[in-house]
Amino acid sequence: MCGIIGYIGEKDIQKVLTTGLKKLEYRGYDSVGIAVHNGDSVQVNKSKGRLEELHQQLDQHSFSGMLGIGHTRWATHGHPSDENSHPHTDANKDFAIVHNGIIENYLEIKRELIEKGYTFSSETDSEVISHLFYHLYDGDMVATIQQVVKRLKGAYALGIVSEHEPDRLYAVREASPLIIGTGEEEALISSDIPAVLDHTRDIYILEDGEMAILTKDDITLLQTSTGEQLSRDIFRVDWDVEQAEKNGYDHFMLKEIHEQPEALKKTTAGRVNQERKTVKFDELQWSRDRIEQWDKVTIVACGTAYHAGLIGKHVIEELTRIPVDVEVASEFRYRRPIVNEKTLVIVISQSGETADTLAALRQSQHLGANVLAITNVVGSSIAREADEVILTMAGPEIAVASTKAYTTQVLSFYLLGIYLAQIKQTITEDYRQQLLQSILDIPNQMEELLEHSAALRRYSESIKDASSLFFIGRGLDHAVALEGSLKLKEISYIHSEAYAAGELKHGTLALIEEGTPIIALITQEEVSEKMMGNIKEVKARGAQVLGVSMQGNMDILEYVDDGCYIPESLSLVTPLLTVVPLQLISYYTSLALGNDVDKPRNLAKSVTVE
Ligand code: M6R
């Protein structure tokens, strides 16, 4: 949700902190701030708004020192304001802290501290932490941290600077991600890896219940509650910093849309035997007996990942005949789900840190289920806690609107479905070969599709002033429609809904009037005649329809106002192609409206709060 950076070393501290924050802005960007220990005291500069605003202030009054922390915020407690921005300090500025997460019992602590005479300057939950440090400090920082965290309930990743210790940076993790970077005479903390890659590729991943003491020459990891020293292997990051930069594209989203063919190839690599057309997952040591034990699959995820799960349901049921439920994680975790040792639970999360999905994972394990995670981030909480992991190889996804993470998640479901079907022998060898060939053809077909985006740009211009828009489709097309609609809402702020086309006449048809834009997906051959009927229904009410169909499928231009064609493929596999024009329409509409495409309002990339 929020982004934390911290640095200790000889480099220009202000530059290190602000460039690190720039890389973390996707996690939240409604306010920003830094605190630097200048050798004598702790100086803080923070403000509502984006990093540019902080830069303007720092131009007037720059900071120097060897130790500092920074924060970019996505508001949860208290609206975006200068006061609510991090870092927070106690009244004496003896301690400065940056916090990611939510302190659930902050009101109780706040009341207690106010009674003791402390005054608060913000509405945040986080400010209690800086006052607690002042209140409980006894000269020993480790012991003080232990006392402070004993009082906190909830989720917290913390970066802490103490005025008493100009040569030490402290970090604590509980249910919110935090990594430590270790370089030559320097060390860093961060919520995410890209923010430290300019300095080092050597990372320690802090686990829940752990803290770290960083000096410029040394890192000490401790169990927070006991103070026991821990040893941990360094994790070496093997992807390039350029992969997390824009590489000439105007926006990360556009770059990431164009990276999809490559991301799909990487996700397939090593998992498909091209000659025999079989799937192998070295990471899954499942025997046929083990698979036969599972009488159902439950897929749990949020947002776009949930939409990938909907495709997963179609694919697994179609190929294996195992029944599959798909649930939104925030609902799943607060019901009494029917999940047990006979269930394979699949959690999907690009970031691997989504709080609701992580909670669903833990709950499922508690109920005895085997949990497989599909995630894009090695070392994320979900990757570490799941029983098995399928890594999507999308590379870092920076734009808040998820694109390449989605298509690699969908691809993982095709591979998993085929893998299970191979073992259970539920599909013929011929069909498996045909399916795999279609999957292997997708990256080139996607490249072809991406070359024809000019017409979609024109179409986006035509819908930019619409007050509402509908996506309709049947079967797999409906699942893709849901994703198209979310993408459009997220970055264009235009209201839109996705409907199973046959459902329209049960209520929603009342909303269709002269000029209402509708995007109709017609790639599923077995229901295409039915779709034509639904298109006629909306056309009769004055809707303007863009039809998205498969080349050579049928001449949709007889029925719709505009047409867009995806390359020919097997019906089951088309979602990987159909979603691309929808991603581009969202992108170009947002662009035409002058919105901040990569950082849409009110959202953040990584949702580590409930
Ligand atoms: O990191 P996750 O995949 O768990 O994130 C889940 C959702 O928050 C995410 O997919 C969100 O819906 C995207 N911003 C959509 O583009």
XYZ file of C-alpha atoms and ligand atoms in Angstrom:
626
model
C 0.000 0.000 0.000
C 2.607 2.528 1.053
C 6.249 2.527 0.017
C 9.187 2.582 2.424
C 12.811 3.325 1.641
C 15.717 3.698 4.042
C 19.447 4.222 3.499
C 22.681 4.236 5.444
C 25.952 4.953 3.640
C 28.116 7.616 2.031
C 26.002 8.486 -1.047
C 23.919 11.650 -1.430
C 21.159 10.694 0.989
C 18.515 12.992 -0.448
C 19.043 11.603 -3.935
C 19.033 7.977 -2.801
C 15.801 8.441 -0.850
C 13.929 10.418 -3.505
C 14.957 8.169 -6.416
C 13.989 5.144 -4.322
C 10.611 6.737 -3.587
C 10.073 7.409 -7.278
C 10.351 3.653 -7.887
C 7.904 2.951 -5.082
C 5.287 5.499 -6.102
C 3.129 2.753 -7.623
C 2.443 1.620 -4.041
C 0.790 4.903 -3.124
C 1.281 8.482 -4.143
C -0.974 10.806 -2.188
C 1.796 12.170 0.032
C 5.499 11.767 0.479
C 8.286 12.585 2.923
C 11.808 11.921 4.128
C 13.671 12.137 7.442
C 17.462 12.445 7.565
C 19.844 12.215 10.521
C 22.428 14.930 9.854
C 24.794 13.762 12.575
C 23.236 16.003 15.240
C 19.516 15.809 14.810
C 16.724 14.329 12.707
C 15.344 16.645 9.974
C 11.974 15.944 8.382
C 10.412 17.224 5.185
C 7.041 15.898 4.066
C 4.027 17.047 2.137
C 0.727 16.127 0.604
C 0.943 15.331 -3.110
C 3.500 13.686 -5.327
C 7.268 13.560 -5.169
C 7.553 16.683 -7.372
C 6.105 18.732 -4.516
C 8.679 17.396 -2.104
C 11.417 18.118 -4.652
C 10.317 21.763 -4.782
C 10.588 22.025 -1.011
C 13.954 20.271 -0.966
C 15.217 22.729 -3.596
C 14.748 25.438 -0.952
C 16.249 23.456 1.878
C 18.279 20.356 1.067
C 19.305 17.626 3.500
C 22.635 15.951 4.068
C 23.617 13.060 6.283
C 24.418 9.369 6.192
C 21.188 7.923 7.454
C 17.592 8.469 6.394
C 14.146 7.071 5.698
C 11.437 7.951 3.166
C 7.817 7.118 2.556
C 5.212 7.408 -0.161
C 1.669 7.082 1.139
C -1.663 5.618 0.142
C -4.075 7.003 2.733
C -5.952 4.640 5.030
C -6.320 6.588 8.305
C -6.716 10.300 7.692
C -7.010 12.077 4.339
C -3.890 13.046 2.371
C -2.381 16.115 4.095
C 1.022 17.440 5.166
C 0.338 16.386 8.768
C -0.762 12.871 7.861
C 2.298 12.288 5.661
C 5.169 10.153 6.923
C 7.758 10.152 8.474
C 6.127 10.685 11.872
C 8.124 11.826 14.861
C 7.636 12.338 18.567
C 7.440 15.945 19.785
C 11.221 16.098 20.423
C 12.101 14.525 17.068
C 14.105 11.878 18.931
C 12.533 9.199 16.730
C 11.307 9.265 13.149
C 9.377 6.346 11.726
C 7.872 5.309 8.403
C 5.100 2.729 8.468
C 3.332 0.520 5.953
C 0.289 -1.402 7.193
C -2.467 -0.723 9.700
C -2.255 -0.532 13.488
C -5.613 -1.930 14.512
C -5.444 -0.871 18.184
C -4.089 2.626 17.540
C -7.094 4.412 19.082
C -6.591 2.620 22.392
C -2.859 3.507 22.391
C -3.569 7.068 21.289
C -6.058 7.641 24.119
C -3.579 6.251 26.639
C -0.741 8.457 25.359
C -2.956 11.567 25.284
C -3.836 10.913 28.930
C -0.114 10.832 29.652
C 0.273 14.282 28.063
C 1.367 13.431 24.507
C -0.004 15.574 21.712
C -0.728 14.239 18.240
C -0.375 16.211 15.062
C -1.940 13.743 12.605
C -5.043 11.574 12.223
C -2.970 8.527 11.309
C -2.686 5.228 13.098
C 1.080 5.377 12.476
C 1.829 8.373 14.687
C 1.267 6.308 17.843
C 4.437 4.399 16.952
C 6.779 7.403 17.098
C 5.296 8.505 20.436
C 5.549 4.957 21.797
C 9.254 4.958 20.924
C 9.781 8.170 22.862
C 7.688 6.892 25.758
C 9.333 3.484 26.049
C 12.947 4.306 25.117
C 15.364 3.092 27.809
C 18.709 3.610 26.074
C 18.635 0.208 24.382
C 17.051 0.371 20.910
C 16.511 -3.387 20.479
C 14.745 -3.633 23.829
C 12.701 -0.530 23.003
C 11.621 -1.987 19.656
C 10.573 -5.158 21.471
C 8.515 -3.096 23.934
C 6.931 -1.038 21.169
C 5.884 -3.985 18.986
C 4.420 -5.751 22.019
C 1.872 -2.921 22.085
C 1.002 -3.043 18.396
C -1.779 -5.141 16.870
C -2.083 -5.318 13.105
C 0.285 -5.130 10.181
C 3.454 -3.113 10.085
C 6.651 -2.725 8.166
C 8.684 -0.048 9.912
C 11.796 1.967 9.176
C 13.114 3.711 12.283
C 15.746 6.390 12.824
C 16.754 7.407 16.346
C 18.430 10.714 17.093
C 20.519 8.833 19.683
C 22.028 6.544 17.026
C 23.346 8.418 13.962
C 24.997 5.243 12.603
C 22.118 2.756 12.744
C 18.966 2.184 10.771
C 16.330 -0.136 12.207
C 13.658 -2.129 10.380
C 10.805 -4.289 11.656
C 8.389 -6.504 9.780
C 5.026 -7.934 10.753
C 2.597 -8.833 7.948
C 3.797 -6.108 5.574
C 6.631 -6.638 3.095
C 10.127 -5.326 3.735
C 13.449 -6.226 2.180
C 17.019 -5.327 3.105
C 19.601 -4.520 0.449
C 23.264 -4.918 1.294
C 25.988 -3.196 -0.746
C 29.588 -1.952 -0.474
C 29.676 0.200 2.660
C 25.957 0.862 2.385
C 22.662 -0.776 3.221
C 19.034 -0.104 2.416
C 15.538 -1.066 3.406
C 12.608 -1.024 1.021
C 9.076 -2.278 0.511
C 10.097 -3.684 -2.850
C 13.170 -4.768 -4.769
C 13.244 -2.274 -7.730
C 13.870 0.621 -5.328
C 17.270 -0.752 -4.258
C 18.534 -2.099 -7.587
C 20.493 1.066 -8.416
C 22.663 0.230 -5.402
C 22.712 -3.521 -4.942
C 21.329 -6.847 -6.122
C 22.015 -8.610 -2.817
C 18.868 -8.820 -0.763
C 17.680 -10.280 2.521
C 13.961 -10.853 2.772
C 12.750 -9.984 6.231
C 10.100 -12.388 7.549
C 7.152 -11.652 9.827
C 8.264 -11.281 13.442
C 11.783 -10.204 12.495
C 13.784 -7.016 12.796
C 17.050 -5.799 11.299
C 19.821 -3.490 12.430
C 21.668 -1.872 9.541
C 25.000 -0.102 9.743
C 26.900 0.829 6.616
C 29.169 -2.207 7.045
C 26.902 -4.787 8.560
C 23.390 -6.211 8.742
C 22.075 -8.040 11.795
C 18.792 -9.925 11.614
C 16.976 -10.725 14.853
C 13.830 -12.507 15.946
C 11.936 -9.487 17.247
C 10.319 -11.095 20.288
C 13.380 -12.949 21.623
C 16.272 -10.941 20.191
C 17.802 -14.218 18.926
C 20.245 -13.576 16.066
C 19.281 -15.167 12.743
C 21.349 -16.320 9.821
C 19.915 -15.998 6.324
C 21.158 -16.575 2.805
C 21.454 -13.608 0.517
C 18.949 -13.605 -2.338
C 20.592 -12.343 -5.542
C 18.270 -10.492 -7.898
C 18.905 -11.641 -11.449
C 16.618 -9.309 -13.403
C 17.680 -5.972 -14.802
C 16.768 -2.570 -13.511
C 15.724 -1.623 -17.093
C 12.964 -4.192 -16.794
C 11.479 -1.950 -14.135
C 11.962 1.235 -16.206
C 9.913 2.614 -19.100
C 12.344 1.814 -21.929
C 11.086 4.541 -24.272
C 7.367 3.912 -23.779
C 5.245 6.819 -22.555
C 3.808 4.771 -19.746
C 4.607 1.595 -17.869
C 1.187 0.244 -18.791
C 1.870 0.487 -22.523
C 5.312 -1.024 -22.051
C 3.859 -3.865 -20.027
C 1.119 -4.522 -22.608
C 3.863 -4.832 -25.238
C 5.949 -7.085 -22.999
C 3.214 -9.722 -22.905
C 4.461 -11.912 -25.776
C 7.875 -12.150 -24.094
C 6.360 -12.708 -20.660
C 4.251 -15.563 -22.035
C 7.299 -17.158 -23.661
C 9.202 -16.940 -20.396
C 6.312 -18.420 -18.437
C 6.106 -21.336 -20.888
C 9.872 -21.906 -21.078
C 10.973 -25.121 -19.424
C 7.383 -26.150 -18.810
C 6.481 -27.440 -22.262
C 8.220 -30.261 -24.045
C 7.923 -28.859 -27.558
C 8.442 -32.190 -29.324
C 6.179 -34.424 -27.286
C 3.788 -31.589 -26.535
C 3.554 -32.373 -22.838
C 3.617 -30.086 -19.815
C 5.961 -30.502 -16.892
C 6.119 -28.543 -13.674
C 9.302 -29.354 -11.776
C 7.884 -27.330 -8.898
C 4.871 -29.639 -8.486
C 5.686 -33.048 -7.124
C 2.150 -34.384 -7.455
C 1.486 -38.053 -7.998
C -1.686 -39.306 -9.660
C -2.865 -40.586 -6.222
C -2.408 -37.152 -4.710
C -4.360 -35.504 -7.493
C -7.126 -38.117 -7.259
C -7.507 -37.141 -3.572
C -8.778 -33.669 -4.511
C -12.484 -33.668 -5.175
C -12.608 -29.960 -5.934
C -10.478 -26.931 -6.633
C -11.110 -23.550 -5.006
C -9.490 -20.519 -6.586
C -9.155 -17.401 -4.406
C -7.875 -13.976 -5.499
C -8.716 -10.272 -5.854
C -9.347 -7.923 -8.770
C -7.613 -8.840 -11.985
C -6.161 -11.988 -10.439
C -9.736 -13.046 -9.609
C -10.622 -12.581 -13.268
C -7.703 -14.819 -14.239
C -9.199 -17.326 -11.786
C -12.508 -17.242 -13.672
C -10.662 -18.358 -16.802
C -8.887 -20.970 -14.652
C -12.269 -22.409 -13.659
C -13.347 -22.865 -17.284
C -10.023 -24.408 -18.228
C -9.645 -26.835 -15.319
C -13.271 -27.969 -15.470
C -13.128 -28.389 -19.228
C -9.890 -30.339 -19.249
C -10.147 -32.379 -16.046
C -13.846 -32.377 -15.067
C -12.828 -31.493 -11.492
C -15.363 -28.965 -10.118
C -13.867 -25.523 -9.492
C -15.154 -22.616 -7.336
C -13.711 -19.125 -7.716
C -13.966 -16.691 -4.830
C -13.025 -13.134 -4.061
C -10.511 -13.329 -1.195
C -12.095 -10.591 0.933
C -15.363 -12.598 0.975
C -13.797 -16.032 1.326
C -11.869 -15.119 4.468
C -14.957 -14.023 6.404
C -17.213 -16.983 5.594
C -16.911 -20.558 6.741
C -15.611 -21.896 3.423
C -16.035 -25.585 2.652
C -12.381 -26.360 2.175
C -10.508 -29.344 3.585
C -7.768 -31.882 2.865
C -9.713 -32.960 -0.227
C -9.487 -29.485 -1.736
C -6.758 -28.003 -3.853
C -6.819 -24.280 -3.111
C -5.167 -22.043 -5.714
C -4.402 -18.474 -4.632
C -3.402 -16.015 -7.350
C -1.563 -12.782 -6.682
C 0.762 -10.766 -8.867
C 2.423 -9.056 -5.913
C 2.226 -12.026 -3.567
C 1.435 -9.546 -0.794
C -2.295 -8.877 -1.100
C -3.553 -9.011 2.485
C -6.918 -10.673 1.765
C -5.380 -13.323 -0.482
C -2.688 -14.061 2.084
C -5.345 -14.436 4.778
C -7.316 -16.813 2.519
C -4.143 -18.874 2.007
C -3.572 -19.151 5.761
C -7.196 -19.985 6.449
C -7.178 -22.721 3.776
C -4.029 -24.283 5.199
C -5.580 -24.131 8.640
C -8.570 -26.058 7.267
C -6.235 -28.749 5.929
C -6.158 -27.816 2.236
C -3.116 -27.988 0.003
C -2.408 -24.450 -1.251
C -0.840 -23.739 -4.604
C 0.113 -20.113 -5.281
C 0.367 -18.527 -8.721
C 2.426 -15.399 -8.200
C 4.911 -13.139 -9.930
C 7.145 -12.284 -6.991
C 9.797 -14.678 -5.690
C 10.187 -14.328 -1.968
C 6.793 -12.630 -1.483
C 4.734 -13.637 1.551
C 2.344 -15.713 -0.549
C 5.193 -17.450 -2.393
C 6.839 -18.314 0.898
C 3.781 -19.571 2.705
C 2.085 -21.610 -0.013
C 2.705 -25.371 -0.189
C 3.614 -25.114 -3.870
C 4.263 -22.172 -6.144
C 3.941 -21.599 -9.870
C 5.907 -18.475 -10.681
C 4.674 -16.361 -13.531
C 7.621 -14.899 -15.394
C 6.119 -11.512 -16.186
C 9.010 -9.526 -14.699
C 8.263 -6.508 -12.520
C 4.849 -4.969 -13.200
C 4.827 -1.290 -12.244
C 1.606 0.189 -13.690
C -1.240 -0.085 -11.218
C -3.432 -1.542 -13.968
C -2.353 -5.133 -14.288
C -1.786 -6.481 -17.814
C 1.150 -8.844 -18.277
C 0.609 -10.324 -14.818
C -2.959 -11.226 -15.867
C -2.006 -12.914 -19.125
C 0.779 -14.916 -17.480
C -1.655 -15.990 -14.742
C -4.140 -17.103 -17.409
C -1.369 -18.944 -19.236
C -0.400 -20.699 -15.997
C -3.960 -22.015 -15.765
C -3.758 -23.464 -19.278
C -0.505 -25.195 -18.422
C -1.818 -26.402 -15.079
C -5.068 -27.649 -16.634
C -3.160 -29.597 -19.283
C -0.737 -30.925 -16.671
C -3.588 -32.237 -14.493
C -5.386 -33.644 -17.542
C -2.199 -35.440 -18.635
C -1.948 -37.147 -15.264
C -5.655 -37.891 -14.945
C -5.826 -38.871 -18.615
C -8.967 -36.843 -19.185
C -8.081 -35.490 -22.650
C -6.808 -37.217 -25.766
C -3.221 -36.868 -26.867
C -4.396 -35.228 -30.079
C -6.357 -32.562 -28.284
C -3.470 -31.922 -25.862
C -1.092 -31.443 -28.782
C -3.508 -29.114 -30.512
C -3.991 -27.079 -27.331
C -0.293 -26.774 -26.654
C 0.409 -25.750 -30.219
C -2.210 -23.008 -29.926
C -0.610 -21.817 -26.688
C 2.850 -21.790 -28.271
C 1.451 -19.742 -31.185
C -0.022 -17.044 -28.938
C 3.099 -14.828 -28.457
C 3.478 -14.314 -32.233
C -0.239 -13.758 -32.681
C -0.153 -11.218 -29.873
C 2.725 -9.370 -31.571
C 0.584 -9.202 -34.704
C -2.371 -7.878 -32.720
C -0.244 -5.209 -31.058
C 0.808 -3.858 -34.452
C -2.780 -2.828 -35.203
C -3.561 -0.515 -32.340
C -4.318 2.657 -34.370
C -7.978 1.722 -34.915
C -8.385 1.030 -31.198
C -6.935 4.441 -30.432
C -9.551 6.050 -32.707
C -12.287 4.010 -31.069
C -11.071 5.099 -27.603
C -11.329 8.749 -28.627
C -14.957 8.096 -29.571
C -15.931 6.693 -26.151
C -13.960 9.031 -23.923
C -16.982 11.214 -23.126
C -19.379 8.331 -22.490
C -20.955 8.293 -19.049
C -21.296 4.536 -19.044
C -20.171 1.571 -21.128
C -21.005 -2.126 -21.211
C -18.932 -5.189 -22.035
C -20.875 -8.296 -23.004
C -19.882 -11.858 -23.809
C -20.726 -15.493 -23.163
C -18.645 -18.240 -21.557
C -14.950 -17.377 -21.571
C -15.772 -14.090 -23.292
C -17.779 -13.074 -20.231
C -14.756 -13.686 -17.985
C -12.611 -11.522 -20.302
C -15.350 -8.873 -20.412
C -15.130 -8.563 -16.614
C -11.417 -7.878 -16.887
C -11.922 -5.367 -19.740
C -14.491 -3.509 -17.681
C -12.312 -3.372 -14.554
C -9.387 -2.069 -16.604
C -11.495 0.688 -18.159
C -13.003 1.789 -14.821
C -9.641 1.737 -13.103
C -7.793 4.125 -15.391
C -10.434 6.057 -17.371
C -12.860 6.531 -14.428
C -15.749 5.838 -16.821
C -18.478 3.744 -15.276
C -18.675 0.372 -16.951
C -20.150 -3.043 -16.351
C -19.551 -6.480 -17.763
C -22.517 -8.735 -18.403
C -23.112 -12.293 -19.451
C -24.831 -11.357 -22.697
C -27.837 -13.590 -22.025
C -28.456 -11.821 -18.694
C -28.982 -8.348 -20.166
C -32.682 -8.828 -20.767
C -33.192 -9.615 -17.078
C -32.746 -5.990 -16.067
C -29.726 -4.210 -17.467
C -31.216 -3.791 -20.919
C -33.243 -0.938 -19.366
C -30.015 1.111 -19.262
C -29.300 0.846 -22.972
C -30.273 3.947 -24.914
C -29.363 5.827 -28.071
C -25.561 5.905 -28.359
C -24.678 3.691 -25.337
C -21.296 2.159 -26.198
C -21.122 -1.620 -25.944
C -18.116 -3.824 -26.500
C -19.339 -7.271 -27.508
C -16.924 -10.199 -27.402
C -17.796 -12.892 -29.952
C -14.895 -15.336 -29.971
C -16.639 -18.451 -28.632
C -17.866 -20.247 -31.711
C -20.421 -22.477 -29.990
C -22.353 -19.454 -28.694
C -21.683 -16.951 -31.478
C -25.207 -17.261 -32.933
C -26.604 -16.545 -29.456
C -24.324 -13.516 -29.197
C -25.687 -12.197 -32.479
C -29.173 -12.373 -30.969
C -27.973 -10.371 -27.940
C -26.282 -7.811 -30.166
C -29.528 -7.332 -32.094
C -31.316 -6.712 -28.780
C -28.972 -3.857 -27.845
C -28.762 -2.449 -31.368
C -32.574 -2.242 -31.406
C -32.287 0.089 -28.366
C -29.784 2.368 -30.097
C -26.483 0.964 -28.706
C -23.227 1.610 -30.599
C -21.512 -1.769 -30.731
C -17.855 -2.631 -31.179
C -17.614 -6.347 -31.914
C -14.435 -8.247 -31.045
C -14.317 -11.479 -32.976
C -11.935 -14.100 -34.300
C -10.618 -13.692 -37.848
C -12.498 -15.986 -40.184
C -15.116 -16.775 -37.547
C -17.961 -14.862 -39.126
C -18.631 -11.529 -40.697
C -19.662 -9.555 -37.641
C -19.740 -6.256 -39.525
C -23.257 -7.101 -40.633
C -24.344 -6.845 -37.009
C -22.075 -4.264 -35.331
C -20.945 -0.659 -35.895
C -17.210 -1.356 -35.627
C -15.201 -4.531 -35.737
C -11.925 -5.677 -34.229
C -10.425 -9.055 -35.064
C -8.105 -11.296 -33.123
C -5.983 -13.954 -34.866
C -7.529 -17.390 -35.256
C -7.014 -19.725 -32.332
C -8.756 -22.489 -30.360
C -11.826 -21.131 -28.530
C -10.447 -22.218 -25.147
C -7.251 -20.229 -25.645
C -8.688 -16.980 -27.091
C -8.829 -15.044 -23.756
C -5.076 -14.515 -24.055
C -5.728 -12.601 -27.281
C -9.160 -11.077 -26.653
C -7.970 -9.195 -23.601
C -5.273 -7.299 -25.550
C -7.614 -4.924 -27.485
C -9.486 -4.312 -24.222
C -6.254 -3.369 -22.444
C -5.383 -1.001 -25.303
C -8.851 0.593 -25.304
C -8.498 1.318 -21.560
C -5.027 2.716 -22.070
C -5.962 5.000 -24.978
C -9.177 6.168 -23.309
C -7.288 7.115 -20.162
C -4.687 8.869 -22.305
C -7.364 10.772 -24.269
C -8.846 11.961 -20.985
C -5.483 13.192 -19.762
C -5.489 10.878 -16.729
C -2.410 9.609 -14.955
C -2.432 6.205 -16.662
C 0.106 4.453 -14.446
C -1.129 5.890 -11.169
C -4.900 6.113 -11.247
C -6.661 7.991 -8.481
C -7.496 6.231 -5.202
C -5.594 3.059 -6.096
C -2.275 1.436 -5.301
C -0.346 -1.399 -6.866
C 0.075 -3.568 -3.860
C -2.893 -3.842 -1.500
C -1.299 -4.970 1.740
C -4.196 -3.779 3.893
C -7.624 -5.390 4.189
O -1.137 -8.323 -6.371
P -2.449 -8.980 -6.624
O -2.504 -9.721 -7.912
O -2.904 -9.861 -5.484
O -3.502 -7.787 -6.722
C -4.870 -8.019 -6.810
C -5.605 -6.772 -7.247
O -5.425 -5.741 -6.322
C -5.120 -6.284 -8.628
O -5.240 -7.284 -9.592
C -5.945 -5.053 -9.082
O -7.269 -5.433 -9.317
C -5.297 -4.447 -10.322
N -4.966 -3.088 -10.068
C -6.156 -4.467 -11.516
O -5.544 -3.917 -12.629
